[in-house]
Amino acid sequence: DIQMTQSPSPLSASVGDRVTITCRASQSISHYLNWYQQKPGKAPKLLIYTASNLHTGVPSRFSGSGSGTDFTLTISSLQPEDFATYYCQQTFDNPLTFGGGTKVEIK
Amino acid sequence: EVQLVESGGALVQPGTSLRLSCAASGFTFDDYAMHWVRQVPGKGLEWVSGINWNSNSVGYGDSVKGRFTISRDNAKKSLFLQMNSLRPEDTALYYCAKGFGEAFYYYYLDVWGKGTTVTVSS
């Protein structure tokens, strides 16, 4: 199985900060990497698909990059509504797997 | 509006069975793969199972392989998860999610339901 490792966790930041979350796969997954945001008591929401594509309706301050084994999710200027937990997921191989999550907390 | 509504969650004893359902609306159900994802309260997401559009290809997470069976009824726009030999560690909120493409792999999960709670305890 492909293991997905996220860092850091948690991440403490302030409104307006540039935030970067890293996701590393245990083997190459090409560009089959997605990012989700989850707020307490809510279902996850898709942010970024296939490493760098912004899902419909997601603010442009979110961006993704990477390929192979190393990926990043960047929030260019953290907003109050962005405090949440972020998960990466690989869809390259069965079983699909998620990273452990990165909780973005208020500093 | 695209919507997924899960049902069937319950409190059950270890070793018993339970069947979850997910009713889909607002999209052409038989064009897309579907998934089950679970989450223990306070913990991360775990992919449970996926099924492609015509049921010809399915996949399971290691922790449920051999105990859970995913299926779908395209005529009824419904997804199911048959869970057998339930264990306390299966206790979680179970989400139904829509895949973007026909295959359950390669594509992202773009629509999620609100989940149904399964509790396995004696």
mmCIF file with all atom_site columns, C-alpha atoms in Angstrom:
data_model
loop_
_atom_site.group_PDB
_atom_site.id
_atom_site.type_symbol
_atom_site.label_atom_id
_atom_site.label_alt_id
_atom_site.label_comp_id
_atom_site.label_asym_id
_atom_site.label_entity_id
_atom_site.label_seq_id
_atom_site.pdbx_PDB_ins_code
_atom_site.Cartn_x
_atom_site.Cartn_y
_atom_site.Cartn_z
_atom_site.occupancy
_atom_site.B_iso_or_equiv
_atom_site.pdbx_formal_charge
_atom_site.auth_seq_id
_atom_site.auth_comp_id
_atom_site.auth_asym_id
_atom_site.auth_atom_id
_atom_site.pdbx_PDB_model_num
ATOM 1   C CA . ASP A 1 1   ? 0.000   0.000  0.000   1.00 0.00 ? 1   ASP A CA 1
ATOM 2   C CA . ILE A 1 2   ? 1.108   3.561  -0.646  1.00 0.00 ? 2   ILE A CA 1
ATOM 3   C CA . GLN A 1 3   ? 1.688   5.502  2.574   1.00 0.00 ? 3   GLN A CA 1
ATOM 4   C CA . MET A 1 4   ? 0.975   9.230  2.628   1.00 0.00 ? 4   MET A CA 1
ATOM 5   C CA . THR A 1 5   ? 2.838   11.359 5.175   1.00 0.00 ? 5   THR A CA 1
ATOM 6   C CA . GLN A 1 6   ? 1.812   14.927 5.895   1.00 0.00 ? 6   GLN A CA 1
ATOM 7   C CA . SER A 1 7   ? 3.776   17.607 7.719   1.00 0.00 ? 7   SER A CA 1
ATOM 8   C CA . PRO A 1 8   ? 3.676   19.594 9.843   1.00 0.00 ? 8   PRO A CA 1
ATOM 9   C CA . SER A 1 9   ? 0.901   18.713 12.232  1.00 0.00 ? 9   SER A CA 1
ATOM 10  C CA . PRO A 1 10  ? -0.343  20.766 13.767  1.00 0.00 ? 10  PRO A CA 1
ATOM 11  C CA . LEU A 1 11  ? 0.533   24.053 12.122  1.00 0.00 ? 11  LEU A CA 1
ATOM 12  C CA . SER A 1 12  ? 0.123   27.309 14.043  1.00 0.00 ? 12  SER A CA 1
ATOM 13  C CA . ALA A 1 13  ? -0.313  30.427 11.941  1.00 0.00 ? 13  ALA A CA 1
ATOM 14  C CA . SER A 1 14  ? -1.816  33.889 11.933  1.00 0.00 ? 14  SER A CA 1
ATOM 15  C CA . VAL A 1 15  ? -4.283  35.560 9.604   1.00 0.00 ? 15  VAL A CA 1
ATOM 16  C CA . GLY A 1 16  ? -2.394  36.829 6.586   1.00 0.00 ? 16  GLY A CA 1
ATOM 17  C CA . ASP A 1 17  ? 0.419   34.268 6.842   1.00 0.00 ? 17  ASP A CA 1
ATOM 18  C CA . ARG A 1 18  ? 1.610   32.234 3.886   1.00 0.00 ? 18  ARG A CA 1
ATOM 19  C CA . VAL A 1 19  ? 1.128   28.591 4.834   1.00 0.00 ? 19  VAL A CA 1
ATOM 20  C CA . THR A 1 20  ? 2.629   25.495 3.221   1.00 0.00 ? 20  THR A CA 1
ATOM 21  C CA . ILE A 1 21  ? 1.630   21.912 3.969   1.00 0.00 ? 21  ILE A CA 1
ATOM 22  C CA . THR A 1 22  ? 3.687   19.020 2.644   1.00 0.00 ? 22  THR A CA 1
ATOM 23  C CA . CYS A 1 23  ? 2.541   15.556 1.606   1.00 0.00 ? 23  CYS A CA 1
ATOM 24  C CA . ARG A 1 24  ? 4.965   12.784 0.746   1.00 0.00 ? 24  ARG A CA 1
ATOM 25  C CA . ALA A 1 25  ? 4.071   9.462  -0.880  1.00 0.00 ? 25  ALA A CA 1
ATOM 26  C CA . SER A 1 26  ? 5.993   6.257  -0.149  1.00 0.00 ? 26  SER A CA 1
ATOM 27  C CA . GLN A 1 27  ? 6.314   5.655  -3.903  1.00 0.00 ? 27  GLN A CA 1
ATOM 28  C CA . SER A 1 28  ? 5.667   7.636  -7.032  1.00 0.00 ? 28  SER A CA 1
ATOM 29  C CA . ILE A 1 29  ? 2.027   8.510  -7.636  1.00 0.00 ? 29  ILE A CA 1
ATOM 30  C CA . SER A 1 30  ? 2.574   10.706 -10.694 1.00 0.00 ? 30  SER A CA 1
ATOM 31  C CA . HIS A 1 31  ? 0.131   13.614 -10.287 1.00 0.00 ? 31  HIS A CA 1
ATOM 32  C CA . TYR A 1 32  ? -2.701  11.616 -8.671  1.00 0.00 ? 32  TYR A CA 1
ATOM 33  C CA . LEU A 1 33  ? -2.791  13.671 -5.496  1.00 0.00 ? 33  LEU A CA 1
ATOM 34  C CA . ASN A 1 34  ? -5.793  15.534 -4.120  1.00 0.00 ? 34  ASN A CA 1
ATOM 35  C CA . TRP A 1 35  ? -6.272  17.927 -1.203  1.00 0.00 ? 35  TRP A CA 1
ATOM 36  C CA . TYR A 1 36  ? -9.352  18.220 1.009   1.00 0.00 ? 36  TYR A CA 1
ATOM 37  C CA . GLN A 1 37  ? -10.361 20.661 3.727   1.00 0.00 ? 37  GLN A CA 1
ATOM 38  C CA . GLN A 1 38  ? -12.428 19.575 6.704   1.00 0.00 ? 38  GLN A CA 1
ATOM 39  C CA . LYS A 1 39  ? -13.958 21.775 9.390   1.00 0.00 ? 39  LYS A CA 1
ATOM 40  C CA . PRO A 1 40  ? -15.251 20.386 12.708  1.00 0.00 ? 40  PRO A CA 1
ATOM 41  C CA . GLY A 1 41  ? -18.544 18.544 12.359  1.00 0.00 ? 41  GLY A CA 1
ATOM 42  C CA . LYS A 1 42  ? -18.552 18.845 8.573   1.00 0.00 ? 42  LYS A CA 1
ATOM 43  C CA . ALA A 1 43  ? -17.770 16.541 5.673   1.00 0.00 ? 43  ALA A CA 1
ATOM 44  C CA . PRO A 1 44  ? -14.494 17.057 3.810   1.00 0.00 ? 44  PRO A CA 1
ATOM 45  C CA . LYS A 1 45  ? -14.482 19.375 0.815   1.00 0.00 ? 45  LYS A CA 1
ATOM 46  C CA . LEU A 1 46  ? -12.309 19.041 -2.257  1.00 0.00 ? 46  LEU A CA 1
ATOM 47  C CA . LEU A 1 47  ? -9.806  21.861 -2.711  1.00 0.00 ? 47  LEU A CA 1
ATOM 48  C CA . ILE A 1 48  ? -7.209  20.716 -5.244  1.00 0.00 ? 48  ILE A CA 1
ATOM 49  C CA . TYR A 1 49  ? -7.242  17.747 -7.623  1.00 0.00 ? 49  TYR A CA 1
ATOM 50  C CA . THR A 1 50  ? -4.478  16.059 -9.592  1.00 0.00 ? 50  THR A CA 1
ATOM 51  C CA . ALA A 1 51  ? -1.850  17.974 -7.650  1.00 0.00 ? 51  ALA A CA 1
ATOM 52  C CA . SER A 1 52  ? -2.395  21.476 -8.963  1.00 0.00 ? 52  SER A CA 1
ATOM 53  C CA . ASN A 1 53  ? -5.939  21.994 -10.244 1.00 0.00 ? 53  ASN A CA 1
ATOM 54  C CA . LEU A 1 54  ? -8.217  24.260 -8.228  1.00 0.00 ? 54  LEU A CA 1
ATOM 55  C CA . HIS A 1 55  ? -11.717 22.820 -7.698  1.00 0.00 ? 55  HIS A CA 1
ATOM 56  C CA . THR A 1 56  ? -14.667 24.955 -8.714  1.00 0.00 ? 56  THR A CA 1
ATOM 57  C CA . GLY A 1 57  ? -15.449 27.687 -6.230  1.00 0.00 ? 57  GLY A CA 1
ATOM 58  C CA . VAL A 1 58  ? -12.225 27.351 -4.235  1.00 0.00 ? 58  VAL A CA 1
ATOM 59  C CA . PRO A 1 59  ? -10.523 30.702 -3.596  1.00 0.00 ? 59  PRO A CA 1
ATOM 60  C CA . SER A 1 60  ? -7.409  31.413 -5.619  1.00 0.00 ? 60  SER A CA 1
ATOM 61  C CA . ARG A 1 61  ? -5.304  31.834 -2.468  1.00 0.00 ? 61  ARG A CA 1
ATOM 62  C CA . PHE A 1 62  ? -5.152  28.014 -2.435  1.00 0.00 ? 62  PHE A CA 1
ATOM 63  C CA . SER A 1 63  ? -2.664  26.347 -4.742  1.00 0.00 ? 63  SER A CA 1
ATOM 64  C CA . GLY A 1 64  ? -1.045  22.950 -5.122  1.00 0.00 ? 64  GLY A CA 1
ATOM 65  C CA . SER A 1 65  ? 2.144   21.679 -6.683  1.00 0.00 ? 65  SER A CA 1
ATOM 66  C CA . GLY A 1 66  ? 4.318   18.620 -7.010  1.00 0.00 ? 66  GLY A CA 1
ATOM 67  C CA . SER A 1 67  ? 4.578   15.305 -8.774  1.00 0.00 ? 67  SER A CA 1
ATOM 68  C CA . GLY A 1 68  ? 6.042   11.891 -8.130  1.00 0.00 ? 68  GLY A CA 1
ATOM 69  C CA . THR A 1 69  ? 6.390   11.619 -4.362  1.00 0.00 ? 69  THR A CA 1
ATOM 70  C CA . ASP A 1 70  ? 6.461   15.196 -3.034  1.00 0.00 ? 70  ASP A CA 1
ATOM 71  C CA . PHE A 1 71  ? 3.536   17.599 -3.013  1.00 0.00 ? 71  PHE A CA 1
ATOM 72  C CA . THR A 1 72  ? 2.606   20.881 -1.363  1.00 0.00 ? 72  THR A CA 1
ATOM 73  C CA . LEU A 1 73  ? -0.567  22.776 -0.591  1.00 0.00 ? 73  LEU A CA 1
ATOM 74  C CA . THR A 1 74  ? -0.049  26.522 -0.184  1.00 0.00 ? 74  THR A CA 1
ATOM 75  C CA . ILE A 1 75  ? -2.409  29.128 1.195   1.00 0.00 ? 75  ILE A CA 1
ATOM 76  C CA . SER A 1 76  ? -1.007  32.476 0.088   1.00 0.00 ? 76  SER A CA 1
ATOM 77  C CA . SER A 1 77  ? -2.708  34.608 2.734   1.00 0.00 ? 77  SER A CA 1
ATOM 78  C CA . LEU A 1 78  ? -4.457  32.715 5.515   1.00 0.00 ? 78  LEU A CA 1
ATOM 79  C CA . GLN A 1 79  ? -8.030  33.833 6.188   1.00 0.00 ? 79  GLN A CA 1
ATOM 80  C CA . PRO A 1 80  ? -10.119 33.203 9.328   1.00 0.00 ? 80  PRO A CA 1
ATOM 81  C CA . GLU A 1 81  ? -12.270 30.647 7.480   1.00 0.00 ? 81  GLU A CA 1
ATOM 82  C CA . ASP A 1 82  ? -9.162  28.633 6.526   1.00 0.00 ? 82  ASP A CA 1
ATOM 83  C CA . PHE A 1 83  ? -8.532  27.336 10.032  1.00 0.00 ? 83  PHE A CA 1
ATOM 84  C CA . ALA A 1 84  ? -9.345  23.679 9.490   1.00 0.00 ? 84  ALA A CA 1
ATOM 85  C CA . THR A 1 85  ? -7.752  20.275 8.937   1.00 0.00 ? 85  THR A CA 1
ATOM 86  C CA . TYR A 1 86  ? -6.268  19.487 5.531   1.00 0.00 ? 86  TYR A CA 1
ATOM 87  C CA . TYR A 1 87  ? -5.829  16.006 4.081   1.00 0.00 ? 87  TYR A CA 1
ATOM 88  C CA . CYS A 1 88  ? -3.962  14.773 1.051   1.00 0.00 ? 88  CYS A CA 1
ATOM 89  C CA . GLN A 1 89  ? -5.119  11.646 -0.790  1.00 0.00 ? 89  GLN A CA 1
ATOM 90  C CA . GLN A 1 90  ? -3.545  9.519  -3.477  1.00 0.00 ? 90  GLN A CA 1
ATOM 91  C CA . THR A 1 91  ? -5.770  7.973  -6.125  1.00 0.00 ? 91  THR A CA 1
ATOM 92  C CA . PHE A 1 92  ? -2.966  6.366  -8.134  1.00 0.00 ? 92  PHE A CA 1
ATOM 93  C CA . ASP A 1 93  ? -3.298  2.880  -6.724  1.00 0.00 ? 93  ASP A CA 1
ATOM 94  C CA . ASN A 1 94  ? -5.701  0.589  -4.871  1.00 0.00 ? 94  ASN A CA 1
ATOM 95  C CA . PRO A 1 95  ? -6.177  0.954  -1.973  1.00 0.00 ? 95  PRO A CA 1
ATOM 96  C CA . LEU A 1 96  ? -6.596  4.693  -2.102  1.00 0.00 ? 96  LEU A CA 1
ATOM 97  C CA . THR A 1 97  ? -4.983  6.300  0.937   1.00 0.00 ? 97  THR A CA 1
ATOM 98  C CA . PHE A 1 98  ? -5.156  9.552  2.868   1.00 0.00 ? 98  PHE A CA 1
ATOM 99  C CA . GLY A 1 99  ? -2.474  11.391 4.738   1.00 0.00 ? 99  GLY A CA 1
ATOM 100 C CA . GLY A 1 100 ? -2.873  11.750 8.484   1.00 0.00 ? 100 GLY A CA 1
ATOM 101 C CA . GLY A 1 101 ? -4.076  15.343 8.220   1.00 0.00 ? 101 GLY A CA 1
ATOM 102 C CA . THR A 1 102 ? -2.657  18.762 9.084   1.00 0.00 ? 102 THR A CA 1
ATOM 103 C CA . LYS A 1 103 ? -4.619  20.882 11.522  1.00 0.00 ? 103 LYS A CA 1
ATOM 104 C CA . VAL A 1 104 ? -4.107  24.591 10.886  1.00 0.00 ? 104 VAL A CA 1
ATOM 105 C CA . GLU A 1 105 ? -4.530  26.369 14.205  1.00 0.00 ? 105 GLU A CA 1
ATOM 106 C CA . ILE A 1 106 ? -4.673  29.999 15.215  1.00 0.00 ? 106 ILE A CA 1
ATOM 107 C CA . LYS A 1 107 ? -1.341  31.225 16.556  1.00 0.00 ? 107 LYS A CA 1
ATOM 108 C CA . GLU B 2 1   ? -28.498 20.060 -6.506  1.00 0.00 ? 1   GLU B CA 1
ATOM 109 C CA . VAL B 2 2   ? -26.037 17.180 -6.232  1.00 0.00 ? 2   VAL B CA 1
ATOM 110 C CA . GLN B 2 3   ? -26.740 15.324 -3.009  1.00 0.00 ? 3   GLN B CA 1
ATOM 111 C CA . LEU B 2 4   ? -25.700 12.157 -1.209  1.00 0.00 ? 4   LEU B CA 1
ATOM 112 C CA . VAL B 2 5   ? -27.637 10.941 1.811   1.00 0.00 ? 5   VAL B CA 1
ATOM 113 C CA . GLU B 2 6   ? -26.335 8.056  3.898   1.00 0.00 ? 6   GLU B CA 1
ATOM 114 C CA . SER B 2 7   ? -28.473 5.856  6.127   1.00 0.00 ? 7   SER B CA 1
ATOM 115 C CA . GLY B 2 8   ? -28.325 2.612  8.038   1.00 0.00 ? 8   GLY B CA 1
ATOM 116 C CA . GLY B 2 9   ? -25.901 3.506  10.792  1.00 0.00 ? 9   GLY B CA 1
ATOM 117 C CA . ALA B 2 10  ? -26.661 1.962  14.186  1.00 0.00 ? 10  ALA B CA 1
ATOM 118 C CA . LEU B 2 11  ? -25.330 0.626  17.461  1.00 0.00 ? 11  LEU B CA 1
ATOM 119 C CA . VAL B 2 12  ? -24.512 -3.052 16.977  1.00 0.00 ? 12  VAL B CA 1
ATOM 120 C CA . GLN B 2 13  ? -22.668 -5.771 18.841  1.00 0.00 ? 13  GLN B CA 1
ATOM 121 C CA . PRO B 2 14  ? -19.266 -7.117 17.787  1.00 0.00 ? 14  PRO B CA 1
ATOM 122 C CA . GLY B 2 15  ? -19.459 -9.942 15.286  1.00 0.00 ? 15  GLY B CA 1
ATOM 123 C CA . THR B 2 16  ? -22.760 -8.831 13.814  1.00 0.00 ? 16  THR B CA 1
ATOM 124 C CA . SER B 2 17  ? -23.592 -7.334 10.406  1.00 0.00 ? 17  SER B CA 1
ATOM 125 C CA . LEU B 2 18  ? -24.916 -4.027 9.162   1.00 0.00 ? 18  LEU B CA 1
ATOM 126 C CA . ARG B 2 19  ? -25.792 -2.602 5.749   1.00 0.00 ? 19  ARG B CA 1
ATOM 127 C CA . LEU B 2 20  ? -25.276 1.044  4.930   1.00 0.00 ? 20  LEU B CA 1
ATOM 128 C CA . SER B 2 21  ? -27.051 2.810  2.083   1.00 0.00 ? 21  SER B CA 1
ATOM 129 C CA . CYS B 2 22  ? -26.385 6.014  0.186   1.00 0.00 ? 22  CYS B CA 1
ATOM 130 C CA . ALA B 2 23  ? -29.069 7.677  -1.932  1.00 0.00 ? 23  ALA B CA 1
ATOM 131 C CA . ALA B 2 24  ? -27.806 9.884  -4.750  1.00 0.00 ? 24  ALA B CA 1
ATOM 132 C CA . SER B 2 25  ? -29.588 12.692 -6.542  1.00 0.00 ? 25  SER B CA 1
ATOM 133 C CA . GLY B 2 26  ? -28.829 15.605 -8.828  1.00 0.00 ? 26  GLY B CA 1
ATOM 134 C CA . PHE B 2 27  ? -26.396 13.823 -11.160 1.00 0.00 ? 27  PHE B CA 1
ATOM 135 C CA . THR B 2 28  ? -26.244 10.879 -13.562 1.00 0.00 ? 28  THR B CA 1
ATOM 136 C CA . PHE B 2 29  ? -25.409 8.216  -10.990 1.00 0.00 ? 29  PHE B CA 1
ATOM 137 C CA . ASP B 2 30  ? -24.291 5.505  -13.406 1.00 0.00 ? 30  ASP B CA 1
ATOM 138 C CA . ASP B 2 31  ? -21.644 7.748  -14.979 1.00 0.00 ? 31  ASP B CA 1
ATOM 139 C CA . TYR B 2 32  ? -19.470 7.824  -11.866 1.00 0.00 ? 32  TYR B CA 1
ATOM 140 C CA . ALA B 2 33  ? -17.563 5.681  -9.428  1.00 0.00 ? 33  ALA B CA 1
ATOM 141 C CA . MET B 2 34  ? -18.597 5.821  -5.782  1.00 0.00 ? 34  MET B CA 1
ATOM 142 C CA . HIS B 2 35  ? -16.780 5.456  -2.493  1.00 0.00 ? 35  HIS B CA 1
ATOM 143 C CA . TRP B 2 36  ? -17.118 4.897  1.238   1.00 0.00 ? 36  TRP B CA 1
ATOM 144 C CA . VAL B 2 37  ? -14.760 6.788  3.555   1.00 0.00 ? 37  VAL B CA 1
ATOM 145 C CA . ARG B 2 38  ? -14.847 6.577  7.340   1.00 0.00 ? 38  ARG B CA 1
ATOM 146 C CA . GLN B 2 39  ? -13.625 8.700  10.208  1.00 0.00 ? 39  GLN B CA 1
ATOM 147 C CA . VAL B 2 40  ? -13.234 7.821  13.853  1.00 0.00 ? 40  VAL B CA 1
ATOM 148 C CA . PRO B 2 41  ? -14.260 10.885 15.919  1.00 0.00 ? 41  PRO B CA 1
ATOM 149 C CA . GLY B 2 42  ? -11.240 13.112 16.387  1.00 0.00 ? 42  GLY B CA 1
ATOM 150 C CA . LYS B 2 43  ? -9.118  11.089 13.958  1.00 0.00 ? 43  LYS B CA 1
ATOM 151 C CA . GLY B 2 44  ? -8.265  11.193 10.270  1.00 0.00 ? 44  GLY B CA 1
ATOM 152 C CA . LEU B 2 45  ? -9.979  9.993  7.125   1.00 0.00 ? 45  LEU B CA 1
ATOM 153 C CA . GLU B 2 46  ? -9.754  6.343  6.056   1.00 0.00 ? 46  GLU B CA 1
ATOM 154 C CA . TRP B 2 47  ? -10.765 5.158  2.594   1.00 0.00 ? 47  TRP B CA 1
ATOM 155 C CA . VAL B 2 48  ? -12.936 2.077  3.030   1.00 0.00 ? 48  VAL B CA 1
ATOM 156 C CA . SER B 2 49  ? -14.011 1.025  -0.433  1.00 0.00 ? 49  SER B CA 1
ATOM 157 C CA . GLY B 2 50  ? -14.691 2.128  -3.992  1.00 0.00 ? 50  GLY B CA 1
ATOM 158 C CA . ILE B 2 51  ? -16.691 0.789  -6.927  1.00 0.00 ? 51  ILE B CA 1
ATOM 159 C CA . ASN B 2 52  ? -16.551 1.783  -10.562 1.00 0.00 ? 52  ASN B CA 1
ATOM 160 C CA . TRP B 2 53  ? -19.570 2.907  -12.559 1.00 0.00 ? 53  TRP B CA 1
ATOM 161 C CA . ASN B 2 54  ? -20.705 -0.553 -13.718 1.00 0.00 ? 54  ASN B CA 1
ATOM 162 C CA . SER B 2 55  ? -19.634 -2.559 -10.654 1.00 0.00 ? 55  SER B CA 1
ATOM 163 C CA . ASN B 2 56  ? -16.957 -4.419 -12.629 1.00 0.00 ? 56  ASN B CA 1
ATOM 164 C CA . SER B 2 57  ? -14.127 -3.167 -10.471 1.00 0.00 ? 57  SER B CA 1
ATOM 165 C CA . VAL B 2 58  ? -14.046 -2.692 -6.710  1.00 0.00 ? 58  VAL B CA 1
ATOM 166 C CA . GLY B 2 59  ? -11.403 -1.962 -4.120  1.00 0.00 ? 59  GLY B CA 1
ATOM 167 C CA . TYR B 2 60  ? -11.100 -2.190 -0.352  1.00 0.00 ? 60  TYR B CA 1
ATOM 168 C CA . GLY B 2 61  ? -8.893  -0.864 2.383   1.00 0.00 ? 61  GLY B CA 1
ATOM 169 C CA . ASP B 2 62  ? -6.768  -3.457 4.134   1.00 0.00 ? 62  ASP B CA 1
ATOM 170 C CA . SER B 2 63  ? -8.661  -3.184 7.418   1.00 0.00 ? 63  SER B CA 1
ATOM 171 C CA . VAL B 2 64  ? -12.014 -4.174 5.874   1.00 0.00 ? 64  VAL B CA 1
ATOM 172 C CA . LYS B 2 65  ? -10.988 -6.528 3.062   1.00 0.00 ? 65  LYS B CA 1
ATOM 173 C CA . GLY B 2 66  ? -12.836 -9.830 3.329   1.00 0.00 ? 66  GLY B CA 1
ATOM 174 C CA . ARG B 2 67  ? -15.438 -8.440 5.754   1.00 0.00 ? 67  ARG B CA 1
ATOM 175 C CA . PHE B 2 68  ? -17.066 -5.562 3.854   1.00 0.00 ? 68  PHE B CA 1
ATOM 176 C CA . THR B 2 69  ? -18.702 -5.653 0.417   1.00 0.00 ? 69  THR B CA 1
ATOM 177 C CA . ILE B 2 70  ? -19.515 -2.614 -1.678  1.00 0.00 ? 70  ILE B CA 1
ATOM 178 C CA . SER B 2 71  ? -22.286 -2.688 -4.259  1.00 0.00 ? 71  SER B CA 1
ATOM 179 C CA . ARG B 2 72  ? -24.518 -0.340 -6.200  1.00 0.00 ? 72  ARG B CA 1
ATOM 180 C CA . ASP B 2 73  ? -27.903 -0.286 -7.877  1.00 0.00 ? 73  ASP B CA 1
ATOM 181 C CA . ASN B 2 74  ? -27.750 2.173  -10.758 1.00 0.00 ? 74  ASN B CA 1
ATOM 182 C CA . ALA B 2 75  ? -31.472 1.924  -11.438 1.00 0.00 ? 75  ALA B CA 1
ATOM 183 C CA . LYS B 2 76  ? -32.178 3.050  -7.894  1.00 0.00 ? 76  LYS B CA 1
ATOM 184 C CA . LYS B 2 77  ? -29.251 5.508  -7.770  1.00 0.00 ? 77  LYS B CA 1
ATOM 185 C CA . SER B 2 78  ? -28.023 3.855  -4.612  1.00 0.00 ? 78  SER B CA 1
ATOM 186 C CA . LEU B 2 79  ? -24.731 2.734  -3.116  1.00 0.00 ? 79  LEU B CA 1
ATOM 187 C CA . PHE B 2 80  ? -24.410 0.103  -0.406  1.00 0.00 ? 80  PHE B CA 1
ATOM 188 C CA . LEU B 2 81  ? -21.867 -1.200 2.063   1.00 0.00 ? 81  LEU B CA 1
ATOM 189 C CA . GLN B 2 82  ? -22.465 -4.620 3.580   1.00 0.00 ? 82  GLN B CA 1
ATOM 190 C CA . MET B 2 83  ? -20.410 -4.863 6.753   1.00 0.00 ? 83  MET B CA 1
ATOM 191 C CA . ASN B 2 84  ? -19.929 -8.305 8.305   1.00 0.00 ? 84  ASN B CA 1
ATOM 192 C CA . SER B 2 85  ? -17.987 -9.498 11.339  1.00 0.00 ? 85  SER B CA 1
ATOM 193 C CA . LEU B 2 86  ? -18.009 -6.003 12.770  1.00 0.00 ? 86  LEU B CA 1
ATOM 194 C CA . ARG B 2 87  ? -15.334 -5.046 15.279  1.00 0.00 ? 87  ARG B CA 1
ATOM 195 C CA . PRO B 2 88  ? -15.151 -2.213 17.832  1.00 0.00 ? 88  PRO B CA 1
ATOM 196 C CA . GLU B 2 89  ? -12.487 -0.596 15.647  1.00 0.00 ? 89  GLU B CA 1
ATOM 197 C CA . ASP B 2 90  ? -15.070 -0.236 12.864  1.00 0.00 ? 90  ASP B CA 1
ATOM 198 C CA . THR B 2 91  ? -16.809 2.386  15.002  1.00 0.00 ? 91  THR B CA 1
ATOM 199 C CA . ALA B 2 92  ? -16.799 5.560  12.927  1.00 0.00 ? 92  ALA B CA 1
ATOM 200 C CA . LEU B 2 93  ? -18.742 8.072  10.882  1.00 0.00 ? 93  LEU B CA 1
ATOM 201 C CA . TYR B 2 94  ? -19.143 6.585  7.407   1.00 0.00 ? 94  TYR B CA 1
ATOM 202 C CA . TYR B 2 95  ? -19.247 8.977  4.451   1.00 0.00 ? 95  TYR B CA 1
ATOM 203 C CA . CYS B 2 96  ? -20.504 8.222  0.971   1.00 0.00 ? 96  CYS B CA 1
ATOM 204 C CA . ALA B 2 97  ? -18.600 10.113 -1.725  1.00 0.00 ? 97  ALA B CA 1
ATOM 205 C CA . LYS B 2 98  ? -18.863 10.518 -5.479  1.00 0.00 ? 98  LYS B CA 1
ATOM 206 C CA . GLY B 2 99  ? -15.839 9.977  -7.685  1.00 0.00 ? 99  GLY B CA 1
ATOM 207 C CA . PHE B 2 100 ? -15.286 12.317 -10.588 1.00 0.00 ? 100 PHE B CA 1
ATOM 208 C CA . GLY B 2 101 ? -14.818 9.609  -13.224 1.00 0.00 ? 101 GLY B CA 1
ATOM 209 C CA . GLU B 2 102 ? -15.934 6.096  -14.081 1.00 0.00 ? 102 GLU B CA 1
ATOM 210 C CA . ALA B 2 103 ? -13.093 4.308  -12.311 1.00 0.00 ? 103 ALA B CA 1
ATOM 211 C CA . PHE B 2 104 ? -12.707 4.377  -8.541  1.00 0.00 ? 104 PHE B CA 1
ATOM 212 C CA . TYR B 2 105 ? -8.999  5.029  -8.839  1.00 0.00 ? 105 TYR B CA 1
ATOM 213 C CA . TYR B 2 106 ? -7.259  7.973  -10.564 1.00 0.00 ? 106 TYR B CA 1
ATOM 214 C CA . TYR B 2 107 ? -10.178 10.339 -9.897  1.00 0.00 ? 107 TYR B CA 1
ATOM 215 C CA . TYR B 2 108 ? -10.839 12.581 -6.959  1.00 0.00 ? 108 TYR B CA 1
ATOM 216 C CA . LEU B 2 109 ? -13.867 12.592 -4.651  1.00 0.00 ? 109 LEU B CA 1
ATOM 217 C CA . ASP B 2 110 ? -15.837 15.715 -5.475  1.00 0.00 ? 110 ASP B CA 1
ATOM 218 C CA . VAL B 2 111 ? -19.116 15.341 -3.542  1.00 0.00 ? 111 VAL B CA 1
ATOM 219 C CA . TRP B 2 112 ? -19.560 13.997 -0.027  1.00 0.00 ? 112 TRP B CA 1
ATOM 220 C CA . GLY B 2 113 ? -22.577 13.155 2.081   1.00 0.00 ? 113 GLY B CA 1
ATOM 221 C CA . LYS B 2 114 ? -22.945 14.120 5.726   1.00 0.00 ? 114 LYS B CA 1
ATOM 222 C CA . GLY B 2 115 ? -22.274 10.616 6.990   1.00 0.00 ? 115 GLY B CA 1
ATOM 223 C CA . THR B 2 116 ? -23.961 7.950  9.077   1.00 0.00 ? 116 THR B CA 1
ATOM 224 C CA . THR B 2 117 ? -22.641 6.742  12.427  1.00 0.00 ? 117 THR B CA 1
ATOM 225 C CA . VAL B 2 118 ? -21.769 3.132  13.124  1.00 0.00 ? 118 VAL B CA 1
ATOM 226 C CA . THR B 2 119 ? -21.020 2.105  16.694  1.00 0.00 ? 119 THR B CA 1
ATOM 227 C CA . VAL B 2 120 ? -19.790 -1.405 17.438  1.00 0.00 ? 120 VAL B CA 1
ATOM 228 C CA . SER B 2 121 ? -19.951 -2.165 21.125  1.00 0.00 ? 121 SER B CA 1
ATOM 229 C CA . SER B 2 122 ? -21.180 -4.832 23.500  1.00 0.00 ? 122 SER B CA 1
#
